[in-house]
mmCIF file with all atom_site columns, C-alpha atoms in Angstrom:
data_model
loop_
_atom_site.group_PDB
_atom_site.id
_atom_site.type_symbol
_atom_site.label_atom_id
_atom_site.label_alt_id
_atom_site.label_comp_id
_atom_site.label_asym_id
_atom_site.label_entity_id
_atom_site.label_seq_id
_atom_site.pdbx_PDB_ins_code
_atom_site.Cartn_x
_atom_site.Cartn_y
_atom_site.Cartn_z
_atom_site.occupancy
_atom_site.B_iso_or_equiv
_atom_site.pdbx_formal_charge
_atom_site.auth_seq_id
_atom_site.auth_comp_id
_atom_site.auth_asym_id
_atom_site.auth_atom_id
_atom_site.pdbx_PDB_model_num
ATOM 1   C CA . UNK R 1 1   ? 34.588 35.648  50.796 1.00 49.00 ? 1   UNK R CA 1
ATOM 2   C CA . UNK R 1 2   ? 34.627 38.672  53.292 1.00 49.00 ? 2   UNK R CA 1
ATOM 3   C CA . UNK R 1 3   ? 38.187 39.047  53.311 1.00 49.00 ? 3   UNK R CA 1
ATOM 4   C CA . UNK R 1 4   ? 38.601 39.111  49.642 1.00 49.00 ? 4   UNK R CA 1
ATOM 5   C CA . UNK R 1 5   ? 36.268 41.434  49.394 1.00 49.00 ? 5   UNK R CA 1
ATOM 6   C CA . UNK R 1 6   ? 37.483 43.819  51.903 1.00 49.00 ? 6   UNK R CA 1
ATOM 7   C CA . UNK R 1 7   ? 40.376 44.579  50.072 1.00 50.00 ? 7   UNK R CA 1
ATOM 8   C CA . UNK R 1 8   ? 39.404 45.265  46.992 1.00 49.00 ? 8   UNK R CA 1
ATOM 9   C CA . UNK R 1 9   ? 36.495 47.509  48.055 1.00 48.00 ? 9   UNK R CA 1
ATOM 10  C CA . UNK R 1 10  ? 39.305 49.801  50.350 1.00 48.00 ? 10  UNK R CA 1
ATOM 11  C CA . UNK R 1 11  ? 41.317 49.708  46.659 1.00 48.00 ? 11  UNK R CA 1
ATOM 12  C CA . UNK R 1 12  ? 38.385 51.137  44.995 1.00 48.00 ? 12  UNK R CA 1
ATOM 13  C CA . UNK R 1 13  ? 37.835 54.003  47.853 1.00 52.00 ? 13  UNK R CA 1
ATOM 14  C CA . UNK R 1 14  ? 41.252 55.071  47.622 1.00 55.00 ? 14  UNK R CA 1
ATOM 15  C CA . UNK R 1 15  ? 41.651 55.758  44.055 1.00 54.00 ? 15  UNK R CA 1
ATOM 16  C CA . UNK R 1 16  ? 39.329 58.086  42.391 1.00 55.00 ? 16  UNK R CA 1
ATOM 17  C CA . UNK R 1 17  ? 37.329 56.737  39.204 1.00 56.00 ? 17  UNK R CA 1
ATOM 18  C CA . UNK R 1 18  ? 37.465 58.675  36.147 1.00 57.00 ? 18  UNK R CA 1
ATOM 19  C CA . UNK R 1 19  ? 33.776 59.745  36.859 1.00 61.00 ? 19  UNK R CA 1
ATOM 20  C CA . UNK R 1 20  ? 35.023 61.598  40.716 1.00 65.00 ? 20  UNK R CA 1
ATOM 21  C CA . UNK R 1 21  ? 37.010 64.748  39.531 1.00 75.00 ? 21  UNK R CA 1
ATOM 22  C CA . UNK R 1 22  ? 39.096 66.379  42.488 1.00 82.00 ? 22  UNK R CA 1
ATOM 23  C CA . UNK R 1 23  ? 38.870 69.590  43.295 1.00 84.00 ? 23  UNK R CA 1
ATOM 24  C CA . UNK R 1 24  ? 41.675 70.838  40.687 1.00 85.00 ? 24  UNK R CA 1
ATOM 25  C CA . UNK R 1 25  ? 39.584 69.448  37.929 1.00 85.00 ? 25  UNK R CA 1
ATOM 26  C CA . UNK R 1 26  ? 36.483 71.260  38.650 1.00 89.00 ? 26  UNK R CA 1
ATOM 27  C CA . UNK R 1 27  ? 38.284 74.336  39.121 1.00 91.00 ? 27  UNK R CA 1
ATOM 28  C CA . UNK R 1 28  ? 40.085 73.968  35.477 1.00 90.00 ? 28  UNK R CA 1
ATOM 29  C CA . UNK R 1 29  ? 36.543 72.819  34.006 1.00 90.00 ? 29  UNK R CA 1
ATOM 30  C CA . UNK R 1 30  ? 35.218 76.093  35.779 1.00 94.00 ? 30  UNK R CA 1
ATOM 31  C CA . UNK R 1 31  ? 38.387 78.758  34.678 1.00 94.00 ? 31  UNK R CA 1
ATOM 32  C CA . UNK R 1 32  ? 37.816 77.036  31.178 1.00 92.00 ? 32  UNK R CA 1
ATOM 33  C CA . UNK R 1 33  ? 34.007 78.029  30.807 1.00 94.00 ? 33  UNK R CA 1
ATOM 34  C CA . UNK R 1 34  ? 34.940 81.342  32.270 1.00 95.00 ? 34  UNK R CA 1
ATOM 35  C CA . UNK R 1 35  ? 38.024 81.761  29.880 1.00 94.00 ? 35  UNK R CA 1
ATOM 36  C CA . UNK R 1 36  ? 35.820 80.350  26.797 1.00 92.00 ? 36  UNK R CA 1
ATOM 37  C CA . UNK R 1 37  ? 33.080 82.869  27.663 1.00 93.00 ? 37  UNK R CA 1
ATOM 38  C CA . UNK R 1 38  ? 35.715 85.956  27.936 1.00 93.00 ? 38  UNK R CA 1
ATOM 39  C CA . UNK R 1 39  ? 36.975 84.532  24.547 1.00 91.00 ? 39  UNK R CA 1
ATOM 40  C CA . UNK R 1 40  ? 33.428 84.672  22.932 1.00 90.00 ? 40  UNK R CA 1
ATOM 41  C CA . UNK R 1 41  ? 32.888 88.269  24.379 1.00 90.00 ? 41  UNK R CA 1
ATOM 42  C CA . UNK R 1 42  ? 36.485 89.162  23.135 1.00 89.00 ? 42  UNK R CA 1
ATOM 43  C CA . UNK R 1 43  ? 35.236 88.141  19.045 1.00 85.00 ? 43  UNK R CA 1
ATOM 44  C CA . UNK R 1 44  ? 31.816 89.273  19.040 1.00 84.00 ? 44  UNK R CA 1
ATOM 45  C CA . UNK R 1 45  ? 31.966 92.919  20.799 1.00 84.00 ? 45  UNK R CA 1
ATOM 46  C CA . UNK R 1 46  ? 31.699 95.252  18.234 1.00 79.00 ? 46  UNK R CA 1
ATOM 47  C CA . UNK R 1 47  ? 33.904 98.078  20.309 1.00 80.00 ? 47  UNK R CA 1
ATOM 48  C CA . UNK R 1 48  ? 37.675 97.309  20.116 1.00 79.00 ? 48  UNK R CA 1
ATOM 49  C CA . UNK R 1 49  ? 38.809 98.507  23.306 1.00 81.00 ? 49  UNK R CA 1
ATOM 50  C CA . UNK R 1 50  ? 36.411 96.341  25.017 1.00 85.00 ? 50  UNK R CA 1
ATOM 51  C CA . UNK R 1 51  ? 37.670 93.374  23.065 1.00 85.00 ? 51  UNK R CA 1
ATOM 52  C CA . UNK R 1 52  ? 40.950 94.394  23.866 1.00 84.00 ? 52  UNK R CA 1
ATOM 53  C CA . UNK R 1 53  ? 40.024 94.379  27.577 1.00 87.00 ? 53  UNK R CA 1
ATOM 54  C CA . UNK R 1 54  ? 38.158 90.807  27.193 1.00 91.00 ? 54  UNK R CA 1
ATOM 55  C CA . UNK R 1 55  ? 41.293 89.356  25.707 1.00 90.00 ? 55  UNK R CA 1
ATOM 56  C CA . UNK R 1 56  ? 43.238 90.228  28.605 1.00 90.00 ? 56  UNK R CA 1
ATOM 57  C CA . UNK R 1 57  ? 40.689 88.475  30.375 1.00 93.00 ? 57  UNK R CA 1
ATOM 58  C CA . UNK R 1 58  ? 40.871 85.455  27.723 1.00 93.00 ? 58  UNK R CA 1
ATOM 59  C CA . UNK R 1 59  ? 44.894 85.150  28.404 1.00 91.00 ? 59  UNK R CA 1
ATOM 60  C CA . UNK R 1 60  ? 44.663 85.790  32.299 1.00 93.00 ? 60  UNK R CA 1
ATOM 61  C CA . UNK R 1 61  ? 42.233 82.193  32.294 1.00 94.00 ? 61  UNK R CA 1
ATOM 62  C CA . UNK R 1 62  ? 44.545 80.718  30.018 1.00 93.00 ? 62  UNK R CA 1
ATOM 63  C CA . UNK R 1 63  ? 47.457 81.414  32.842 1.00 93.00 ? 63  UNK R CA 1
ATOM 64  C CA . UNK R 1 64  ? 45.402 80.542  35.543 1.00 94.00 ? 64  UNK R CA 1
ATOM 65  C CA . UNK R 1 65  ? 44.644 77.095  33.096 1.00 92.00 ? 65  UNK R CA 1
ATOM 66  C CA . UNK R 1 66  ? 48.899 76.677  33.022 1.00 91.00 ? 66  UNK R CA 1
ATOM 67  C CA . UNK R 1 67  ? 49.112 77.231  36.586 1.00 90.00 ? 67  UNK R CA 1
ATOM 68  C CA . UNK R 1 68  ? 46.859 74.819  37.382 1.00 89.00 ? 68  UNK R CA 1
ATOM 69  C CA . UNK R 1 69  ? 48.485 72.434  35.266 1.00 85.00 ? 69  UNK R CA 1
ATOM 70  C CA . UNK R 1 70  ? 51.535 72.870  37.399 1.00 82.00 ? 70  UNK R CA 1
ATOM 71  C CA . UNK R 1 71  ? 52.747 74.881  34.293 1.00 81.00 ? 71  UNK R CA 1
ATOM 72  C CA . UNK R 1 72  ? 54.246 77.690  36.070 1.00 83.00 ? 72  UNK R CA 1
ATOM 73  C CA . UNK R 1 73  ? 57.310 78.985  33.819 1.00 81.00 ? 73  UNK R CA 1
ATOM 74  C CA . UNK R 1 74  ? 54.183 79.070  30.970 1.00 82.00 ? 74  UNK R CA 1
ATOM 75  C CA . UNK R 1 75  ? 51.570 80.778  32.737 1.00 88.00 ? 75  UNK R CA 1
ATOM 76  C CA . UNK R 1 76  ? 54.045 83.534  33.681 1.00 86.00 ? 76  UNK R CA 1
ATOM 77  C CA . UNK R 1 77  ? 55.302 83.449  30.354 1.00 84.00 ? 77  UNK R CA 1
ATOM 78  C CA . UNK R 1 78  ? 51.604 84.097  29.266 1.00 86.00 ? 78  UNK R CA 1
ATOM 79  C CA . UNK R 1 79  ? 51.060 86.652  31.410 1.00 88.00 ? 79  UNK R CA 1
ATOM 80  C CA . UNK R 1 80  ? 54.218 88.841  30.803 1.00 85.00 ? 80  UNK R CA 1
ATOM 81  C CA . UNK R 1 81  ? 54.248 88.031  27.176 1.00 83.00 ? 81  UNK R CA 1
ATOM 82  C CA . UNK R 1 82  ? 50.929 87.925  26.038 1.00 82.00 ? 82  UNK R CA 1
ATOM 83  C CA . UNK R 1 83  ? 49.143 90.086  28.403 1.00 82.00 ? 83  UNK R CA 1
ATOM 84  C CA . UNK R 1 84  ? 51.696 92.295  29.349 1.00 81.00 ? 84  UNK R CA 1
ATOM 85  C CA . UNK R 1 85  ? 53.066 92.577  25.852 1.00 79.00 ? 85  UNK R CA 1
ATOM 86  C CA . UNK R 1 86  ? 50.601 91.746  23.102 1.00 77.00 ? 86  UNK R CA 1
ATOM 87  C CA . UNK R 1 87  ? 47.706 93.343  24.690 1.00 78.00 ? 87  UNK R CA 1
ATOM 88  C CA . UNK R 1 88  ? 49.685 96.904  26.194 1.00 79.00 ? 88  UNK R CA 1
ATOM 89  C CA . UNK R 1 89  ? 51.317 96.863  22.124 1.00 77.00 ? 89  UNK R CA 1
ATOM 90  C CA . UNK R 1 90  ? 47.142 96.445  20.880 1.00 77.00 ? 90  UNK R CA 1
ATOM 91  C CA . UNK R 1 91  ? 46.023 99.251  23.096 1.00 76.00 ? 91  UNK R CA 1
ATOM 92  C CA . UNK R 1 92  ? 48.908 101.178 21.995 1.00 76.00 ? 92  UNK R CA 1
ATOM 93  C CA . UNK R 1 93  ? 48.221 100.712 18.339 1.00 74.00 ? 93  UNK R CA 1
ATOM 94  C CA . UNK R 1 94  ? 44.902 101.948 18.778 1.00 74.00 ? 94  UNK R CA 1
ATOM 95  C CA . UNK R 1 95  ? 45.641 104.807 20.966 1.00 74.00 ? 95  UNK R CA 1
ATOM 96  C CA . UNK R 1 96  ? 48.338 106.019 18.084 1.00 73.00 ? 96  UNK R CA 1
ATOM 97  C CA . UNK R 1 97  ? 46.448 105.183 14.601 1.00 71.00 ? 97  UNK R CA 1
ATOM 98  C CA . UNK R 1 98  ? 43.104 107.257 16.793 1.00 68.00 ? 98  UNK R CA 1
ATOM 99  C CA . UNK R 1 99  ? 40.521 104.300 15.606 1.00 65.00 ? 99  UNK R CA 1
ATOM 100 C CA . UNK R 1 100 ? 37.476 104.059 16.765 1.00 65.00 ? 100 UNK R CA 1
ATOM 101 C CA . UNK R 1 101 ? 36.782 104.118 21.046 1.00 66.00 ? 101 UNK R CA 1
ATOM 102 C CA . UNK R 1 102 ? 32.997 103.198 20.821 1.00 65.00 ? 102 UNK R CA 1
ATOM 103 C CA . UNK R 1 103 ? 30.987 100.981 18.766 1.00 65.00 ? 103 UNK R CA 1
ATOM 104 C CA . UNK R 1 104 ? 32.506 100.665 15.216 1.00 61.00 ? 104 UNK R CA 1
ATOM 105 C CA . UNK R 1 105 ? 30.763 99.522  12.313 1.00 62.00 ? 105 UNK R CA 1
ATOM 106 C CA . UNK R 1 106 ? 33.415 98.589  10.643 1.00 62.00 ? 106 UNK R CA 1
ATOM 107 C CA . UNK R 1 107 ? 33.678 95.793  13.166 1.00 59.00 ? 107 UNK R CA 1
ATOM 108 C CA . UNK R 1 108 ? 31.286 93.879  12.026 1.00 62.00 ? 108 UNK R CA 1
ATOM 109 C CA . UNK R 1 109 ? 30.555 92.203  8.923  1.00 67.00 ? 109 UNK R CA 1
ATOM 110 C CA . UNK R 1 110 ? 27.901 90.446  6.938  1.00 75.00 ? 110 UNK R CA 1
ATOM 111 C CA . UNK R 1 111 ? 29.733 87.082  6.971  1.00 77.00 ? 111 UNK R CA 1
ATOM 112 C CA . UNK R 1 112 ? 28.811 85.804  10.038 1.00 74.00 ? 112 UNK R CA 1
ATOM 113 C CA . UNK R 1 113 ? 27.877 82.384  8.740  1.00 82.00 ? 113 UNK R CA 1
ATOM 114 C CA . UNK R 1 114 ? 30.814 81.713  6.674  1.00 85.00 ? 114 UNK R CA 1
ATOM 115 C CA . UNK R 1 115 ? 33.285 82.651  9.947  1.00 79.00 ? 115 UNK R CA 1
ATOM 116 C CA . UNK R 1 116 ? 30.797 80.704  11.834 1.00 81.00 ? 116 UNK R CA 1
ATOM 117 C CA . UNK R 1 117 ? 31.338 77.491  8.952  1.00 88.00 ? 117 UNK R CA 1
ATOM 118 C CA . UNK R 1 118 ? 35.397 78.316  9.063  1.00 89.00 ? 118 UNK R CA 1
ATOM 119 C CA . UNK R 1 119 ? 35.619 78.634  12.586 1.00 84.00 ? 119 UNK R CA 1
ATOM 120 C CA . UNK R 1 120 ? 33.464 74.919  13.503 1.00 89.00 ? 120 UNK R CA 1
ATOM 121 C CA . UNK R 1 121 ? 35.930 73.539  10.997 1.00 93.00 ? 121 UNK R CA 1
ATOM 122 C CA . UNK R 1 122 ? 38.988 74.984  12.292 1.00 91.00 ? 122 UNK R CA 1
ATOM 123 C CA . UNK R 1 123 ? 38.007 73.572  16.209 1.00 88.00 ? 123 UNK R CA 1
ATOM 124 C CA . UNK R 1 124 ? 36.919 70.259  14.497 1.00 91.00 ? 124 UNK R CA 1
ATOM 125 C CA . UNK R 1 125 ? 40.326 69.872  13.065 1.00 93.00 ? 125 UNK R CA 1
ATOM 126 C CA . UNK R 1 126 ? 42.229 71.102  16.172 1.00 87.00 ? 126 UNK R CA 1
ATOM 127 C CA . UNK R 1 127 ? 40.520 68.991  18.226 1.00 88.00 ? 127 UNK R CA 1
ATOM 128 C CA . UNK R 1 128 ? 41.141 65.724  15.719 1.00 90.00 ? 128 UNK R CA 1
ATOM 129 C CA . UNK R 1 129 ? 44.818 66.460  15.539 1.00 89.00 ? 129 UNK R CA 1
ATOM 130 C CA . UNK R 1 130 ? 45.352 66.693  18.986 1.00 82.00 ? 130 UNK R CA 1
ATOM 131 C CA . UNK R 1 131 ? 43.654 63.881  19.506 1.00 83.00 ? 131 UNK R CA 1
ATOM 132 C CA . UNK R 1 132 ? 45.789 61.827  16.986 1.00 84.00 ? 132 UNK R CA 1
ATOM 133 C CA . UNK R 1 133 ? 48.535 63.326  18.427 1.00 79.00 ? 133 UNK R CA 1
ATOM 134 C CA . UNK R 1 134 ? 48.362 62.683  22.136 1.00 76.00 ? 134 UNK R CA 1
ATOM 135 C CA . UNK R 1 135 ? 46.683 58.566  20.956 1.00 77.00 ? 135 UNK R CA 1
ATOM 136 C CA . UNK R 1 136 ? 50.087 57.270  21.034 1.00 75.00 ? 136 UNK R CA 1
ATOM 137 C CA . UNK R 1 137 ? 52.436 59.723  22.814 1.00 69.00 ? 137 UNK R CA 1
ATOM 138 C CA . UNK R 1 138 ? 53.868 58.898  26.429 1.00 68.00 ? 138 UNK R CA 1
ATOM 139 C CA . UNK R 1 139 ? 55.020 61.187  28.818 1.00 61.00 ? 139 UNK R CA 1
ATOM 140 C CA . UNK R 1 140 ? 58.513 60.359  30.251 1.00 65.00 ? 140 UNK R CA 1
ATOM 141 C CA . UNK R 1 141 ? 58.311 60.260  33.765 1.00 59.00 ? 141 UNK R CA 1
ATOM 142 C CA . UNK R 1 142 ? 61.968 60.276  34.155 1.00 66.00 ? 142 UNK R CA 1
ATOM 143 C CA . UNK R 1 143 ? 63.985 63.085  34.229 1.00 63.00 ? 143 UNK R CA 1
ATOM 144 C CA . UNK R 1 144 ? 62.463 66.884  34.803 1.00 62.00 ? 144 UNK R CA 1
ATOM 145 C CA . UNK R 1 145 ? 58.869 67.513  35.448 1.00 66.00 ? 145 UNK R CA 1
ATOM 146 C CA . UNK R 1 146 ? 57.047 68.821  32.168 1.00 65.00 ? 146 UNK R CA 1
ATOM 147 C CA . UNK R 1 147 ? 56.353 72.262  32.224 1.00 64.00 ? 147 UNK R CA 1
ATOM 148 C CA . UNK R 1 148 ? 58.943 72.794  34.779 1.00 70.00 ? 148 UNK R CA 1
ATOM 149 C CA . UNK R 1 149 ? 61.192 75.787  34.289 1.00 73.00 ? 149 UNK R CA 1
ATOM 150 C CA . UNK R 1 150 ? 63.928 73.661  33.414 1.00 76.00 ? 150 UNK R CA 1
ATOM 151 C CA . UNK R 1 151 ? 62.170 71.395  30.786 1.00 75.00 ? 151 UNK R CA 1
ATOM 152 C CA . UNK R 1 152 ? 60.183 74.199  28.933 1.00 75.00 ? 152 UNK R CA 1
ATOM 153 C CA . UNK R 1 153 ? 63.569 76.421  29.027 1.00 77.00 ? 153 UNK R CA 1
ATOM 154 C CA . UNK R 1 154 ? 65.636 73.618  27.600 1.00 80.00 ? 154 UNK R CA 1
ATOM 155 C CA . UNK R 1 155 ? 63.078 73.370  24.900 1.00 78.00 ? 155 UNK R CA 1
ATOM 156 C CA . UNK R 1 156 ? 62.270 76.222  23.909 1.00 77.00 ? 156 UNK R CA 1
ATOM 157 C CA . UNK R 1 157 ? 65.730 77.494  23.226 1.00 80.00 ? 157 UNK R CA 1
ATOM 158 C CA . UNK R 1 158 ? 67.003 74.199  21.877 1.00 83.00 ? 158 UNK R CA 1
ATOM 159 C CA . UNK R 1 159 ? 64.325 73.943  19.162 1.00 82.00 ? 159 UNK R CA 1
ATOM 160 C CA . UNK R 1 160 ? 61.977 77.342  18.605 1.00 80.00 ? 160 UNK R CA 1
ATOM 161 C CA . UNK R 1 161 ? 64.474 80.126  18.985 1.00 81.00 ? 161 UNK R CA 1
ATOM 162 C CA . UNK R 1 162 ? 64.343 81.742  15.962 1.00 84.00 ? 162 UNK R CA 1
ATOM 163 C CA . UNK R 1 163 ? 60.400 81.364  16.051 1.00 81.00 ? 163 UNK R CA 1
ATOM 164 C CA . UNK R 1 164 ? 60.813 83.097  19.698 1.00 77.00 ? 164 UNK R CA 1
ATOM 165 C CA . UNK R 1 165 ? 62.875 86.090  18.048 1.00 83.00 ? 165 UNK R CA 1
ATOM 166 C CA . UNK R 1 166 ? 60.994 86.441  14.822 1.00 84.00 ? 166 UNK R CA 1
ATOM 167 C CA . UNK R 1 167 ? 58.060 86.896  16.872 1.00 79.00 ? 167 UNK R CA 1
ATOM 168 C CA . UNK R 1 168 ? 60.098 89.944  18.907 1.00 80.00 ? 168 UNK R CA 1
ATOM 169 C CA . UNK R 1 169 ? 60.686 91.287  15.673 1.00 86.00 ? 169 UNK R CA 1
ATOM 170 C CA . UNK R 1 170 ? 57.565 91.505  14.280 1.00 83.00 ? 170 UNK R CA 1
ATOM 171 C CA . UNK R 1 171 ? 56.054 92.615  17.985 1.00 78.00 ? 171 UNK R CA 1
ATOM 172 C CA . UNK R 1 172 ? 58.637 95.970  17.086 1.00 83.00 ? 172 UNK R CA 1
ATOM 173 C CA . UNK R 1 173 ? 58.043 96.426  13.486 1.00 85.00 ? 173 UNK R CA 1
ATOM 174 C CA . UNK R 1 174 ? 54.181 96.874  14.705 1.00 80.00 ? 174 UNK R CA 1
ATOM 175 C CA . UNK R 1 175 ? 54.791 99.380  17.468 1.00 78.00 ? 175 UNK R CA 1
ATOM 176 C CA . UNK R 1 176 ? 56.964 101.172 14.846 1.00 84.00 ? 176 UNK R CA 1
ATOM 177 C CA . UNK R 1 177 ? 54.419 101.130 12.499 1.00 81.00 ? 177 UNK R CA 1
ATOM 178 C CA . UNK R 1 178 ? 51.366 102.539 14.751 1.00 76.00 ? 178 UNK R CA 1
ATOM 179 C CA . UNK R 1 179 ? 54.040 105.293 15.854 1.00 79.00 ? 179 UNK R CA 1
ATOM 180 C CA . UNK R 1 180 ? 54.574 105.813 11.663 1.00 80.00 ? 180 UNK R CA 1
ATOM 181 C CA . UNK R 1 181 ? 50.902 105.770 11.100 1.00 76.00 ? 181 UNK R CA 1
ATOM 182 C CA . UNK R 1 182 ? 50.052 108.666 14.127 1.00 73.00 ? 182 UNK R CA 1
ATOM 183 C CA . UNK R 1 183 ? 53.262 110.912 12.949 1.00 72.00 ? 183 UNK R CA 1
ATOM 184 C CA . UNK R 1 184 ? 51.479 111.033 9.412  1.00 66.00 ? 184 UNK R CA 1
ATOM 185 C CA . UNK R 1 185 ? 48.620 112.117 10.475 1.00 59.00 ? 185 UNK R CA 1
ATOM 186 C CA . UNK R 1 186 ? 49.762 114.865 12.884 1.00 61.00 ? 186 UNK R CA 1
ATOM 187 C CA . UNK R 1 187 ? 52.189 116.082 9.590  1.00 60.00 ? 187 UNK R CA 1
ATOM 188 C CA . UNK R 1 188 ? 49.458 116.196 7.376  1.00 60.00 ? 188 UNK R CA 1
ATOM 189 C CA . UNK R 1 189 ? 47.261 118.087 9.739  1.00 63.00 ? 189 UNK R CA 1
ATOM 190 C CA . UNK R 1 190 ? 49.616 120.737 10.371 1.00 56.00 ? 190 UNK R CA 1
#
């Protein structure tokens, strides 16, 4: 009875239950309630830079979330994109249209519940397709690591190309139009 017992109680030590995170998982628990907070901050400030600034804070978790997912082509793709992009083109739009720098009341609105309602729903049904999703998919261990540079680069400009360009596009047409908006204003002041 000792001997069968000693191996199975070494088998037990040496893999962690699902109950024992490692150190990786408390860290992306930890950057997740830090990057859900920032994210929170980001859609209730009533001052636009600040949410501006918060949502640079929001992606920068989500990259740190990739990275340690051993996602690195994505979190740099997140940070160059969306925080080097996105954000620098949102500060830029409202530097050039002049809105607002301090608290603006036309921030916030009286339908707090119903965006409240919409936005439980909207989780609720991400969550639930993901979910159903991921029941029944396997990961193919064969072949390229996922989220390797390799793997994401094949698919992304096998299957979401035009997606990827459309999204350039309409990136532009914004910049042009905050550049349009702040030229009409300077004309019509002169």
């Amino acid at each position: 009875m000792g001997a069968a017992s000693g191996p199975a109680f070494s088998l037990t030590e040496s893999h962690p239950g699902f109950l024992s995170p490692t150190g990786i998982e408390i860290a992306f628990v930890l950057v997740g309630i830090a990057t859900l907070g920032a994210a929170l901050v980001t859609v209730t400030t009533r001052q636009l830079v600040h949410a501006a600034l918060w949502l640079i804070v929001t992606l920068g978790g989500l990259a740190v979330e990739y990275l340690l997912l051993t996602a690195e082509f994505i979190a740099w793709v997140q940070v160059l994109i969306y925080v080097g992009s996105v954000v620098v083109l949102l500060l830029f739009g409202l530097m050039l249209t002049r809105a607002p720098i301090g608290r603006s009341p036309d921030a916030d609105s009286e339908n707090r519940r119903a965006a409240l309602a919409v936005a439980v729903v909207a989780a609720g049904t991400l969550v639930w397709v993901v979910v159903d999703a991921f029941r029944t998919t396997w990961i193919e261990l064969d072949g390229p690591v996922q989220g390797s540079t390799e793997a994401t680069g094949a698919f992304l400009f096998r299957h979401w190309v035009l997606p990827f360009e459309a999204l350039s596009v309409l990136l532009l047409a914004a910049l042009v139009g905050a550049i349009v908006l702040s030229r009409k204003d300077r004309e019509g002041k002169s």
